[in-house]
mmCIF file of C-alpha atoms and ligand atoms in Angstrom:
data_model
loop_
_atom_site.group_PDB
_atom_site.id
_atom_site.type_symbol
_atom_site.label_atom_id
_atom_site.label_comp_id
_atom_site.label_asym_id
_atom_site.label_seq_id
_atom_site.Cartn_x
_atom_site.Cartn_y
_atom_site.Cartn_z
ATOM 1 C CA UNK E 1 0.000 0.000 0.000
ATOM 2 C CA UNK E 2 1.296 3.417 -0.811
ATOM 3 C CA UNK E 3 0.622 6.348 1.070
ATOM 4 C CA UNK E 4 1.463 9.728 0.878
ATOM 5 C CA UNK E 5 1.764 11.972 4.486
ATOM 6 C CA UNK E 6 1.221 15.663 4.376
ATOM 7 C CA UNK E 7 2.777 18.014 7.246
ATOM 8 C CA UNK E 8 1.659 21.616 7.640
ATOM 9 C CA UNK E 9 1.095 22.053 10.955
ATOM 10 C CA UNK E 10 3.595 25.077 12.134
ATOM 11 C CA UNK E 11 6.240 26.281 9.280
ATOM 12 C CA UNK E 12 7.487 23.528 7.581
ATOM 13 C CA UNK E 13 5.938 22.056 4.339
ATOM 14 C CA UNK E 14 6.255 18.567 3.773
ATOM 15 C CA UNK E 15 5.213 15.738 1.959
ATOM 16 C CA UNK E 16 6.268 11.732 2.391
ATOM 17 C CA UNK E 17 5.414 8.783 0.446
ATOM 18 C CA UNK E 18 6.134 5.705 2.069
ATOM 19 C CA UNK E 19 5.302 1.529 1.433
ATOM 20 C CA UNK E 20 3.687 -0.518 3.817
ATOM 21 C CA UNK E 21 4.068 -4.369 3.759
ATOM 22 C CA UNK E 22 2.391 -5.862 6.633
ATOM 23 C CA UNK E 23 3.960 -4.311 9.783
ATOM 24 C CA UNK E 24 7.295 -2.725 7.799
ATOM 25 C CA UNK E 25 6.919 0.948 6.788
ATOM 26 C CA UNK E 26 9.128 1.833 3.956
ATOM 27 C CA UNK E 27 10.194 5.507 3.155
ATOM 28 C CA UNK E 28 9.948 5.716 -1.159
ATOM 29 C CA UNK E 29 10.662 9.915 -0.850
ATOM 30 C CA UNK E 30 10.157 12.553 1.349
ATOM 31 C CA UNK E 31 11.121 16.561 0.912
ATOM 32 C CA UNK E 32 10.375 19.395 3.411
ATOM 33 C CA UNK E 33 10.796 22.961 2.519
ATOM 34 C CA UNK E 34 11.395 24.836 5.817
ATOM 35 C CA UNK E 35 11.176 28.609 6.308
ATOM 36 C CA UNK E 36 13.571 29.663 8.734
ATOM 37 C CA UNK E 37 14.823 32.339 6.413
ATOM 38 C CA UNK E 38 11.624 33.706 5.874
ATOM 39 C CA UNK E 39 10.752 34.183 9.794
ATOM 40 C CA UNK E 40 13.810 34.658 10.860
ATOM 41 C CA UNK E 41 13.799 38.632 10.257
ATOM 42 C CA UNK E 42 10.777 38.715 12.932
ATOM 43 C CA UNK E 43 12.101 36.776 15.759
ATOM 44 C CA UNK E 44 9.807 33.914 15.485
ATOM 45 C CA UNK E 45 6.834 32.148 13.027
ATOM 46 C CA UNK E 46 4.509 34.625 11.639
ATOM 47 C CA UNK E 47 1.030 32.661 11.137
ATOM 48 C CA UNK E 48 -0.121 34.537 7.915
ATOM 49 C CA UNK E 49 3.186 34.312 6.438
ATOM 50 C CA UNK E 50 3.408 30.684 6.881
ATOM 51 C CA UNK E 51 0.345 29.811 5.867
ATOM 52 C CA UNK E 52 0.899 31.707 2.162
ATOM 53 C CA UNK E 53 4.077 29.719 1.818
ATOM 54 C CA UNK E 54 2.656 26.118 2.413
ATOM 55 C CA UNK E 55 0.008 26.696 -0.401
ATOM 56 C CA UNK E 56 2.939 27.510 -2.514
ATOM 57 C CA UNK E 57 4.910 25.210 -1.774
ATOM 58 C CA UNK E 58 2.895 22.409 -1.603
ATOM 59 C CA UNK E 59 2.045 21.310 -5.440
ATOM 60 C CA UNK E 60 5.946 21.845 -6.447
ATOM 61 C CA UNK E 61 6.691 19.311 -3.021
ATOM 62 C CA UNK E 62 4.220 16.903 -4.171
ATOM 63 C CA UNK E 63 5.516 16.611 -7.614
ATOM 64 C CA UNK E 64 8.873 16.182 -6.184
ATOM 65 C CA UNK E 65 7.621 12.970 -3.967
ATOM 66 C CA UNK E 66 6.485 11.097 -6.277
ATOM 67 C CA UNK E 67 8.666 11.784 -9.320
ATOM 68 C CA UNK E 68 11.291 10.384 -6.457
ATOM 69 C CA UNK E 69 9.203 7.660 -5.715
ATOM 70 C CA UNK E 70 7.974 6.880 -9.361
ATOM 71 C CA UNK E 71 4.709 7.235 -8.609
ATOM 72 C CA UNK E 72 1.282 8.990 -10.456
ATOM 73 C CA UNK E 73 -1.238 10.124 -8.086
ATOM 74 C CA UNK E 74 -3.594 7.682 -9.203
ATOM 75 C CA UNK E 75 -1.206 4.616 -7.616
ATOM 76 C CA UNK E 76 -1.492 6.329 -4.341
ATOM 77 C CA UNK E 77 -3.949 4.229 -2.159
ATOM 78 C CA UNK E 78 -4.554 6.268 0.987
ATOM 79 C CA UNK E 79 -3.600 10.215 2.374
ATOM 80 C CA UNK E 80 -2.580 11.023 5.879
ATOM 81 C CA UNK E 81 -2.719 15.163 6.391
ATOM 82 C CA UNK E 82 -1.740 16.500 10.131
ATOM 83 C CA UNK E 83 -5.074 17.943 11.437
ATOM 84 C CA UNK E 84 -4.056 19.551 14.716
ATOM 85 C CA UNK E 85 -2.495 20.691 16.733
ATOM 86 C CA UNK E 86 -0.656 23.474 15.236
ATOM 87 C CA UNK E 87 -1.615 26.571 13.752
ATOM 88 C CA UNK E 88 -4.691 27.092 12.212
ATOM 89 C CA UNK E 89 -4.363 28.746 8.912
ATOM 90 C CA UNK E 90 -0.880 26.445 8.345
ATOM 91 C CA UNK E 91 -2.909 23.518 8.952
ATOM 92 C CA UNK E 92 -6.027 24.399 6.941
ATOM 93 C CA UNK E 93 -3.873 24.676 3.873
ATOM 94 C CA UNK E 94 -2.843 21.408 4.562
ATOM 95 C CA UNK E 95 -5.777 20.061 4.704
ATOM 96 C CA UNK E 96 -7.456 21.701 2.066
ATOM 97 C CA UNK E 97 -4.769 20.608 -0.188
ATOM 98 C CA UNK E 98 -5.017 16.897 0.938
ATOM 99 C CA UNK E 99 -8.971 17.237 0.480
ATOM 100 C CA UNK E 100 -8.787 18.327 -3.328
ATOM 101 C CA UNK E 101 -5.850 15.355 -3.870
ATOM 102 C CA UNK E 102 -8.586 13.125 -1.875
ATOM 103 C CA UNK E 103 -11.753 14.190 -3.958
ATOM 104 C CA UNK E 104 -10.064 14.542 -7.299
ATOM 105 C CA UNK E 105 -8.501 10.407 -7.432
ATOM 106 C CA UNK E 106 -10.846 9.303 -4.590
ATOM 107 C CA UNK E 107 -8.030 8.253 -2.647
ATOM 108 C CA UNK E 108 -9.223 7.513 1.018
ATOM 109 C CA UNK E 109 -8.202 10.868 3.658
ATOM 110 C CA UNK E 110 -7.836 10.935 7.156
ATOM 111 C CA UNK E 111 -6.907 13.217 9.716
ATOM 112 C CA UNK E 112 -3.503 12.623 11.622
ATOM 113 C CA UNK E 113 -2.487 14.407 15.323
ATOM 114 C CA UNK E 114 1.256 15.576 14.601
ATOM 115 C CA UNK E 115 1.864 14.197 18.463
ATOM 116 C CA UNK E 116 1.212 10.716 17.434
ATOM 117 C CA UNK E 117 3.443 11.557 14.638
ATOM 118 C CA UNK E 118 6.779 12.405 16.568
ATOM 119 C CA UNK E 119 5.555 9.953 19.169
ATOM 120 C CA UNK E 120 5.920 7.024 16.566
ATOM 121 C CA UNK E 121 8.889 8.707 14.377
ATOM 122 C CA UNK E 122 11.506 6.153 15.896
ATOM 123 C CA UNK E 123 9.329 3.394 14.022
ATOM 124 C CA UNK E 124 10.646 4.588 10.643
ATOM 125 C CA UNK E 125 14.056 3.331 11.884
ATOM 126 C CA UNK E 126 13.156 1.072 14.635
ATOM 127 C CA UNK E 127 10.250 -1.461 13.201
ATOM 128 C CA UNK E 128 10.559 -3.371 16.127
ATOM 129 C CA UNK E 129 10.033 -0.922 18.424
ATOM 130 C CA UNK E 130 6.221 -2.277 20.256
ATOM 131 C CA UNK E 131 4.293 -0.867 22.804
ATOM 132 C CA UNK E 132 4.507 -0.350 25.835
ATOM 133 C CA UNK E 133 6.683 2.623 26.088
ATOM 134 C CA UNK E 134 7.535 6.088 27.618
ATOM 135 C CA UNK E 135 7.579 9.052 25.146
ATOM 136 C CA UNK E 136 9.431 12.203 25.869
ATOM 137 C CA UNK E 137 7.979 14.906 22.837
ATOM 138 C CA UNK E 138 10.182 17.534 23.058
ATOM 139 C CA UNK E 139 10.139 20.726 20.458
ATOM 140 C CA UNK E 140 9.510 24.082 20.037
ATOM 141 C CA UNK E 141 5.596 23.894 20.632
ATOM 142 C CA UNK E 142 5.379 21.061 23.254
ATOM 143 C CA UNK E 143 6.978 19.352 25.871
ATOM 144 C CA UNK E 144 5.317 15.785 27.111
ATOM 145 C CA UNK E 145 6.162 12.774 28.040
ATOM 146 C CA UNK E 146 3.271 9.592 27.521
ATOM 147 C CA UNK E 147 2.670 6.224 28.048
ATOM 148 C CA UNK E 148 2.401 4.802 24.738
ATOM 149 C CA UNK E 149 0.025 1.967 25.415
ATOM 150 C CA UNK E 150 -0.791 1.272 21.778
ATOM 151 C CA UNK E 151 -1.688 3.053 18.577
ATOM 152 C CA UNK E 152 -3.602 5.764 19.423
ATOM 153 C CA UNK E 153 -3.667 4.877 23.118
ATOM 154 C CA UNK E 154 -1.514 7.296 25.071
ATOM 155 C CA UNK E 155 -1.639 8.606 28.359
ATOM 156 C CA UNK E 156 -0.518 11.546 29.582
ATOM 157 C CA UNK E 157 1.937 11.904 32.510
ATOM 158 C CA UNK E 158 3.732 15.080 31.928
ATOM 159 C CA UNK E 159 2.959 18.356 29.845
ATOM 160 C CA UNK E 160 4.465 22.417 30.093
ATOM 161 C CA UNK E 161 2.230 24.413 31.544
ATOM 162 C CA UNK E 162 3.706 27.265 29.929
ATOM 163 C CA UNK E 163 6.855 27.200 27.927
ATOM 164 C CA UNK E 164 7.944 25.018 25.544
ATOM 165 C CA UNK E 165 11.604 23.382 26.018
ATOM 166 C CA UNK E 166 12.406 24.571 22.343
ATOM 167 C CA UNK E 167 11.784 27.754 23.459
ATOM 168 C CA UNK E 168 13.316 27.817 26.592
ATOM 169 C CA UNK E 169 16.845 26.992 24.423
ATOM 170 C CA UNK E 170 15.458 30.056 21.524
ATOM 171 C CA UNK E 171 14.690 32.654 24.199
ATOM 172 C CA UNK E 172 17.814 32.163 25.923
ATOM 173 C CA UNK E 173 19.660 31.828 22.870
ATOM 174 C CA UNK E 174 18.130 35.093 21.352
ATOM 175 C CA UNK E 175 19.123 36.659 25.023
ATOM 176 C CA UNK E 176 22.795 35.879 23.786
ATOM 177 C CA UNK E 177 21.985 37.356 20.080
ATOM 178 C CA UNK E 178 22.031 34.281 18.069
ATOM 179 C CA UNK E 179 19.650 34.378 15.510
ATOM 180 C CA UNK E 180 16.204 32.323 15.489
ATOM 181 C CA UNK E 181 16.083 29.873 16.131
ATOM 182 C CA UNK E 182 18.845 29.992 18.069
ATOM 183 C CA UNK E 183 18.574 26.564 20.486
ATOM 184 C CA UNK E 184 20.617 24.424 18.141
ATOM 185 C CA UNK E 185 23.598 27.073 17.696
ATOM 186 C CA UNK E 186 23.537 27.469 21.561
ATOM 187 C CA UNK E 187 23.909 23.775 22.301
ATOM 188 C CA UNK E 188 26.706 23.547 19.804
ATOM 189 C CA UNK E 189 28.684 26.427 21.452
ATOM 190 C CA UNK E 190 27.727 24.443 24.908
ATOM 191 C CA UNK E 191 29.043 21.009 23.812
ATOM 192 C CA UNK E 192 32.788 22.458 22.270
ATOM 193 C CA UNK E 193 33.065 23.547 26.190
ATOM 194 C CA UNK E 194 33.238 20.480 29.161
ATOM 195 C CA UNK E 195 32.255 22.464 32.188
ATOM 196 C CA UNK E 196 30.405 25.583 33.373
ATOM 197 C CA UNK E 197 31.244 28.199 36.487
ATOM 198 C CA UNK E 198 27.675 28.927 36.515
ATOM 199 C CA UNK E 199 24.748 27.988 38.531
ATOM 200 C CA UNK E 200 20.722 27.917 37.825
ATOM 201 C CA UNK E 201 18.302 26.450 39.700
ATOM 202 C CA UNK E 202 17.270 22.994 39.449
ATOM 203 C CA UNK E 203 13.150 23.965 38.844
ATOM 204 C CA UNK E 204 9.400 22.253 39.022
ATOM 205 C CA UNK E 205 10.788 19.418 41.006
ATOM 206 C CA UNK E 206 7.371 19.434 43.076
ATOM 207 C CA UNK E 207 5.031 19.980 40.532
ATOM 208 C CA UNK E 208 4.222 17.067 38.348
ATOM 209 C CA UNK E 209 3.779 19.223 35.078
ATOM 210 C CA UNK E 210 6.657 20.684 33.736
ATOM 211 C CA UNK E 211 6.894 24.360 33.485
ATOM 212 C CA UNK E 212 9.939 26.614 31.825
ATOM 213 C CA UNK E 213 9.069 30.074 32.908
ATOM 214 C CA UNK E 214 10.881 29.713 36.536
ATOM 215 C CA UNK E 215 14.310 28.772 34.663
ATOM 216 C CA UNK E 216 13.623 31.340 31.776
ATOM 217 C CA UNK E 217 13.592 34.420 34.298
ATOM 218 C CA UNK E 218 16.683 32.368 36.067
ATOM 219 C CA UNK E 219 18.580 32.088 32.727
ATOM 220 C CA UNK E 220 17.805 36.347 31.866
ATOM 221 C CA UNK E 221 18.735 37.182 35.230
ATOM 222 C CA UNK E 222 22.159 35.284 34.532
ATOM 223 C CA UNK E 223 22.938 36.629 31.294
ATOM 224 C CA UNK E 224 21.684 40.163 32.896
ATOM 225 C CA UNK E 225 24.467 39.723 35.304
ATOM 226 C CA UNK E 226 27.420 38.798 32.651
ATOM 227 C CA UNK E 227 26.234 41.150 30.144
ATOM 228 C CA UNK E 228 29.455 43.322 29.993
ATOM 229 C CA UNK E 229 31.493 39.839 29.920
ATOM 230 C CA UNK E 230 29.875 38.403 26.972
ATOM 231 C CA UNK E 231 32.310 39.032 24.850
ATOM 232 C CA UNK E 232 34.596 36.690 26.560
ATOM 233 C CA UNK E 233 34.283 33.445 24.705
ATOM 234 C CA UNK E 234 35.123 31.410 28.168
ATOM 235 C CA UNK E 235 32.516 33.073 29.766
ATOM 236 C CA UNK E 236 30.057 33.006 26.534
ATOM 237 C CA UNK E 237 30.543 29.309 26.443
ATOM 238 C CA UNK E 238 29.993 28.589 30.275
ATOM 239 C CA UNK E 239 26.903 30.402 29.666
ATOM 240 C CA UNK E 240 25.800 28.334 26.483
ATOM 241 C CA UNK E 241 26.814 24.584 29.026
ATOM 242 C CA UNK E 242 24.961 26.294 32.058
ATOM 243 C CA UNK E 243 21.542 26.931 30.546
ATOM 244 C CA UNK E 244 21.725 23.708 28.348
ATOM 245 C CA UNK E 245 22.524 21.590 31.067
ATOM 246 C CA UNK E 246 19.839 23.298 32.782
ATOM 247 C CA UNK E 247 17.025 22.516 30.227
ATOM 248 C CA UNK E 248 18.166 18.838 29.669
ATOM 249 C CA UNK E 249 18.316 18.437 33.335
ATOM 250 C CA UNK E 250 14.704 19.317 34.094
ATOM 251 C CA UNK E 251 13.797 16.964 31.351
ATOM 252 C CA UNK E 252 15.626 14.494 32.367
ATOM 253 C CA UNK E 253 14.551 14.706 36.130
ATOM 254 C CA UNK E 254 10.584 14.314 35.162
ATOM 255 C CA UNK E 255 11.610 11.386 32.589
ATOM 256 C CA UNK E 256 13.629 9.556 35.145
ATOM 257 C CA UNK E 257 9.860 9.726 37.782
ATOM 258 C CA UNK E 258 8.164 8.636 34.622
ATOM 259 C CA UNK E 259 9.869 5.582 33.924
ATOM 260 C CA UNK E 260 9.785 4.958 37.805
ATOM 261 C CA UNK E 261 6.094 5.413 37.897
ATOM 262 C CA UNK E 262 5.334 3.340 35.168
ATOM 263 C CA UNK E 263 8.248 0.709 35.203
ATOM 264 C CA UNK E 264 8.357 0.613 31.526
ATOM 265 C CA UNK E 265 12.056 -0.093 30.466
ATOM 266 C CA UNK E 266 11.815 1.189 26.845
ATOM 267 C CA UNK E 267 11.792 5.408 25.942
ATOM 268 C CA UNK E 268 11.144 7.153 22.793
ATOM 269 C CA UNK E 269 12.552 10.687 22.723
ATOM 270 C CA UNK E 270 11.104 13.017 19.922
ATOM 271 C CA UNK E 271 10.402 16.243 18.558
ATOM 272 C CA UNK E 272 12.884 19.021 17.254
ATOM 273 C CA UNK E 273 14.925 19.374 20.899
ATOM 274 C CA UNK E 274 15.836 15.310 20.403
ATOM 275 C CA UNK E 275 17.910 16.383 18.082
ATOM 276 C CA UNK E 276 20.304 17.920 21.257
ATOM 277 C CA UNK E 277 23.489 15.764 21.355
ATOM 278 C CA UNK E 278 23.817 16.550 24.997
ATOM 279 C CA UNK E 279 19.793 15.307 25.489
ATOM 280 C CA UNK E 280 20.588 11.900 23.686
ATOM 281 C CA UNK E 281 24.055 11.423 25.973
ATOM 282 C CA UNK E 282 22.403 12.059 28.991
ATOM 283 C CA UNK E 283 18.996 9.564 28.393
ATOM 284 C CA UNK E 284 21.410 7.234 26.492
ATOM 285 C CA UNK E 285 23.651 6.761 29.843
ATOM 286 C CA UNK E 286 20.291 5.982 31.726
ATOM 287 C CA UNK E 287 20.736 2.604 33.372
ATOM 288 C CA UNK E 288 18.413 -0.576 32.486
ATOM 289 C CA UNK E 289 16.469 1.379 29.563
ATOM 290 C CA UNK E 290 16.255 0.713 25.995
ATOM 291 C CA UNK E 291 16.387 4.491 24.332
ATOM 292 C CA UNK E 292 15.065 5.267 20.656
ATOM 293 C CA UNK E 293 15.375 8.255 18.526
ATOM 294 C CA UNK E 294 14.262 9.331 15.554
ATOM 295 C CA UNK E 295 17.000 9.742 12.577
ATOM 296 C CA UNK E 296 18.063 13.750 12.844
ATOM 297 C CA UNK E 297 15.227 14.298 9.526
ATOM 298 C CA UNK E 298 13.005 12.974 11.523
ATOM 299 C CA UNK E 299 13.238 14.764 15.008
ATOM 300 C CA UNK E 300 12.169 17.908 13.150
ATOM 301 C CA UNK E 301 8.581 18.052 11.867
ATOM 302 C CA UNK E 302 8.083 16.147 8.918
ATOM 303 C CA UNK E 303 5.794 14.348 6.676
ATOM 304 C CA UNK E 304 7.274 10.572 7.122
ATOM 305 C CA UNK E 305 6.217 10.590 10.437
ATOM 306 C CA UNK E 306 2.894 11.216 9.266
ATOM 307 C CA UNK E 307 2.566 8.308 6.391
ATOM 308 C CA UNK E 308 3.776 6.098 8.902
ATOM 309 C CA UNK E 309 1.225 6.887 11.298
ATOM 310 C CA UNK E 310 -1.314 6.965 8.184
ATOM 311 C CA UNK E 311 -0.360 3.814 6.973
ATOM 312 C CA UNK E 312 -0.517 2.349 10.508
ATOM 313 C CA UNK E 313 -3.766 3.478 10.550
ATOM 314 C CA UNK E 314 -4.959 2.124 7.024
ATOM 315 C CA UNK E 315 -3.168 -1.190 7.907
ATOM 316 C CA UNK E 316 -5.387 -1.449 11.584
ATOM 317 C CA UNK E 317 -8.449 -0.223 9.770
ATOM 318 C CA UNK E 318 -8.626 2.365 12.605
ATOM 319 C CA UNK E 319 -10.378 5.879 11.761
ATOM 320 C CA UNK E 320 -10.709 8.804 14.059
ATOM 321 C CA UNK E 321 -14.159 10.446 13.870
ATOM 322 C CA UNK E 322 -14.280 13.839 12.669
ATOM 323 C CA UNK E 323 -10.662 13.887 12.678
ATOM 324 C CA UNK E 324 -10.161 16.555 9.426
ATOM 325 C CA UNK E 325 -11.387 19.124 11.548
ATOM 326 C CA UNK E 326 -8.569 22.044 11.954
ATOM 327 C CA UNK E 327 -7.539 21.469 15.584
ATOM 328 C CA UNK E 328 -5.178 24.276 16.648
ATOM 329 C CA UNK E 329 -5.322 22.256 20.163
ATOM 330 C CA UNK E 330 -5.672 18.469 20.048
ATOM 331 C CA UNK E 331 -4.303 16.660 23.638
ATOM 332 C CA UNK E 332 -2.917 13.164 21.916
ATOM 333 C CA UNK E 333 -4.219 11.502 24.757
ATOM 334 C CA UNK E 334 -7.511 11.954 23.922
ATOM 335 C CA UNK E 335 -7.386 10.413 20.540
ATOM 336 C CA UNK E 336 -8.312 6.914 22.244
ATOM 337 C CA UNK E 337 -12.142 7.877 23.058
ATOM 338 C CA UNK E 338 -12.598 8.898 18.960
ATOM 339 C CA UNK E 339 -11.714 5.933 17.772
ATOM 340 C CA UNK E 340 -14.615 4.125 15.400
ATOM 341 C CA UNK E 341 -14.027 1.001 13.765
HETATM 342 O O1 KG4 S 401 9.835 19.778 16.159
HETATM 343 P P1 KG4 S 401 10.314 21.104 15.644
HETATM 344 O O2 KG4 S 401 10.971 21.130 14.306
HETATM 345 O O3 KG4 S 401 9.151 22.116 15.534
HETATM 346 C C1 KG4 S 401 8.167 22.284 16.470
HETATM 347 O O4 KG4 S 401 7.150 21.535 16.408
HETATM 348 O O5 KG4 S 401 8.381 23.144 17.358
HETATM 349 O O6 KG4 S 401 11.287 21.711 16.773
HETATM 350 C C2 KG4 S 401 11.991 22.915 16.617
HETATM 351 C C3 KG4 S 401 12.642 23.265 17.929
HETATM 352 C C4 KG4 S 401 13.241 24.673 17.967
HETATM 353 O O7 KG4 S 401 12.865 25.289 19.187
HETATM 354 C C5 KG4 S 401 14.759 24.423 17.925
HETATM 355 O O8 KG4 S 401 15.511 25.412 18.557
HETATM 356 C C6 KG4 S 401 14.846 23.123 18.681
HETATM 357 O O9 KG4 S 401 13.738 22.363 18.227
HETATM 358 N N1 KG4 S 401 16.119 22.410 18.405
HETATM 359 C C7 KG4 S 401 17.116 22.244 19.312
HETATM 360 C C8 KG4 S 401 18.135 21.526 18.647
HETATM 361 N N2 KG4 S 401 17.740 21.291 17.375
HETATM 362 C C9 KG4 S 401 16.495 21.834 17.237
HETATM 363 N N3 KG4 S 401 17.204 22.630 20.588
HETATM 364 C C10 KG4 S 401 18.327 22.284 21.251
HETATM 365 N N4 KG4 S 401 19.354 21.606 20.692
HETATM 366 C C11 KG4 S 401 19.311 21.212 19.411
HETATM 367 N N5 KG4 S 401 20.330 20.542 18.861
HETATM 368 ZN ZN1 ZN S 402 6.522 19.082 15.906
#
């Protein structure tokens, strides 16, 4: 069965077409077209702007795909398009776009939460990875760790109440003028140093939700305090190790409870932040778990991890109800309760 996965959900515009054989998911192509360059002037991800992109870009992305995969439109048996969350008018195109593909070839459509997609990412590499396990989502929208009972079936343990761990790493890293988004240029300054002379508080170690703003305020208060030394690259870097170590360690902390709690042996880590070399050491070196990330492609949003939950889906006969509505907000964990058959 080939089927074609369609990410719009925030500002990158991709498309995936992948093979599914029984259980195996096979990736035939895939492109994304992100636009950094286009929001980086403003700081940050301008909705309109976004959404005018991914309706250009998404006919020239498609054609790519399957000239790749040496496919016609008409050989593709089934359509996965990310419904929520995310933004709206990003995700509407999206949708739209998969509804006219859908309507025009009659190819079957559904509806796809782009949580499930990161959640499951590590399957593109890892087809034996089965349930039960813990999933740490960490980007530059969300920051949750689940029980992954089954497909579809997740429960929630942990989720920011406020920021974002992606953002906790841009805001800081703006702070220290690196442009947006700036969280993968700080870790890379903070992994060429070993050590740090700095301090931040260790945060939310009561609360069971996690919660960034506490550390944020900590972290501007810091780089308040060094601002006439910033210019001195030991002091820059010790800066850079500080707050990452601070981020990764307040993941880490919540992660550790969860797999406690749950005494599940096997975590997925996902979303753009899993890309952090420092995150992947540190949950790697955890003792008596089995760890799974996504290849770097696929820690970012992108459209493979949405086939693959598609074709999951096709392959289980399971269909969400109403699930092409535009969701700006969709919890994962209550995908379980719209399940028809
Ligand atoms: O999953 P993603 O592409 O988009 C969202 O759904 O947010 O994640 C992007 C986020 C950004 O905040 C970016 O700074 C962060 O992931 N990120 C990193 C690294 N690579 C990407 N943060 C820390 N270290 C990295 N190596
Ligand atoms: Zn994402």
């Amino acid at each position: 069965m080939y089927v074609l996965g369609i990410e719009t959900s925030c500002d990158e515009t991709a498309c995936a077409i992948v093979e599914s054989v029984g259980q195996e998911v096979k990736i035939l192509s895939q492109q994304i077209s992100s636009q950094i360059d286009l929001h980086k002037a403003y700081g940050g991800v301008i909705p309109e702007l976004a959404s005018r992109e991914h309706l250009k870009n998404l006919p020239v992305i498609l054609d790519s795909v399957l000239k790749t995969a040496q496919l016609k439109l008409e050989q593709i048996d089934g359509i996965g398009v990310t419904s929520g969350p995310g933004l709206k008018g990003s995700l509407l195109m999206g949708i739209n776009f998969a509804r006219g593909l859908s309507l025009a070839k009659n190819i079957p459509l559904i509806g796809i939460n782009h949580i499930e997609g990161h959640i499951l990412a590590p399957m593109l590499e890892h087809p034996d990875l089965d349930f039960p396990f813990i999933a740490l989502i960490v980007s530059g929208g969300h920051t949750e760790i689940h029980l992954a009972k089954g497909l579809g079936d997740y429960q929630l343990i942990a989720r920011t109440i406020d920021d974002a761990a992606g953002e906790a790493f841009d805001k800081s890293a703006h702070l220290l003028g690196f442009e947006y988004p700036g969280g993968p240029k700080l870790a890379q300054v903070a992994d060429s140093v070993n050590s740090t002379n700095f301090k931040l508080p260790k945060v939310m170690r009561e609360s069971p939700d996690f919660s960034f703003s506490g550390l944020k305020t900590a972290i501007a208060l810091l780089i308040q305090k060094q601002k006439t030394e910033l210019g001195d690259p030991k002091i820059f870097g010790s800066l850079c190790y500080a707050i990452q170590e601070a981020i990764v360690e307040a993941l880490l902390y919540k992660l550790d409870k969860a797999l406690k709690f749950t005494n599940v042996n096997k975590v997925v880590v996902s979303g753009g932040v899993s890309a952090n070399k420092y995150l992947r050491k540190k949950i790697a070196e955890i003792k008596n778990v089995q760890c799974y990330f996504p290849q770097m492609q696929h820690c970012m949003d992108n459209a493979a991890m949405i086939a693959l939950v598609a074709a999951k889906r096709f392959a289980h006969n399971k269909k969400l109800s109403d699930d092409l509505k535009v969701r700006a907000r969709w919890p994962v964990e209550t995908l379980n309760s719209n399940f028809t058959l």
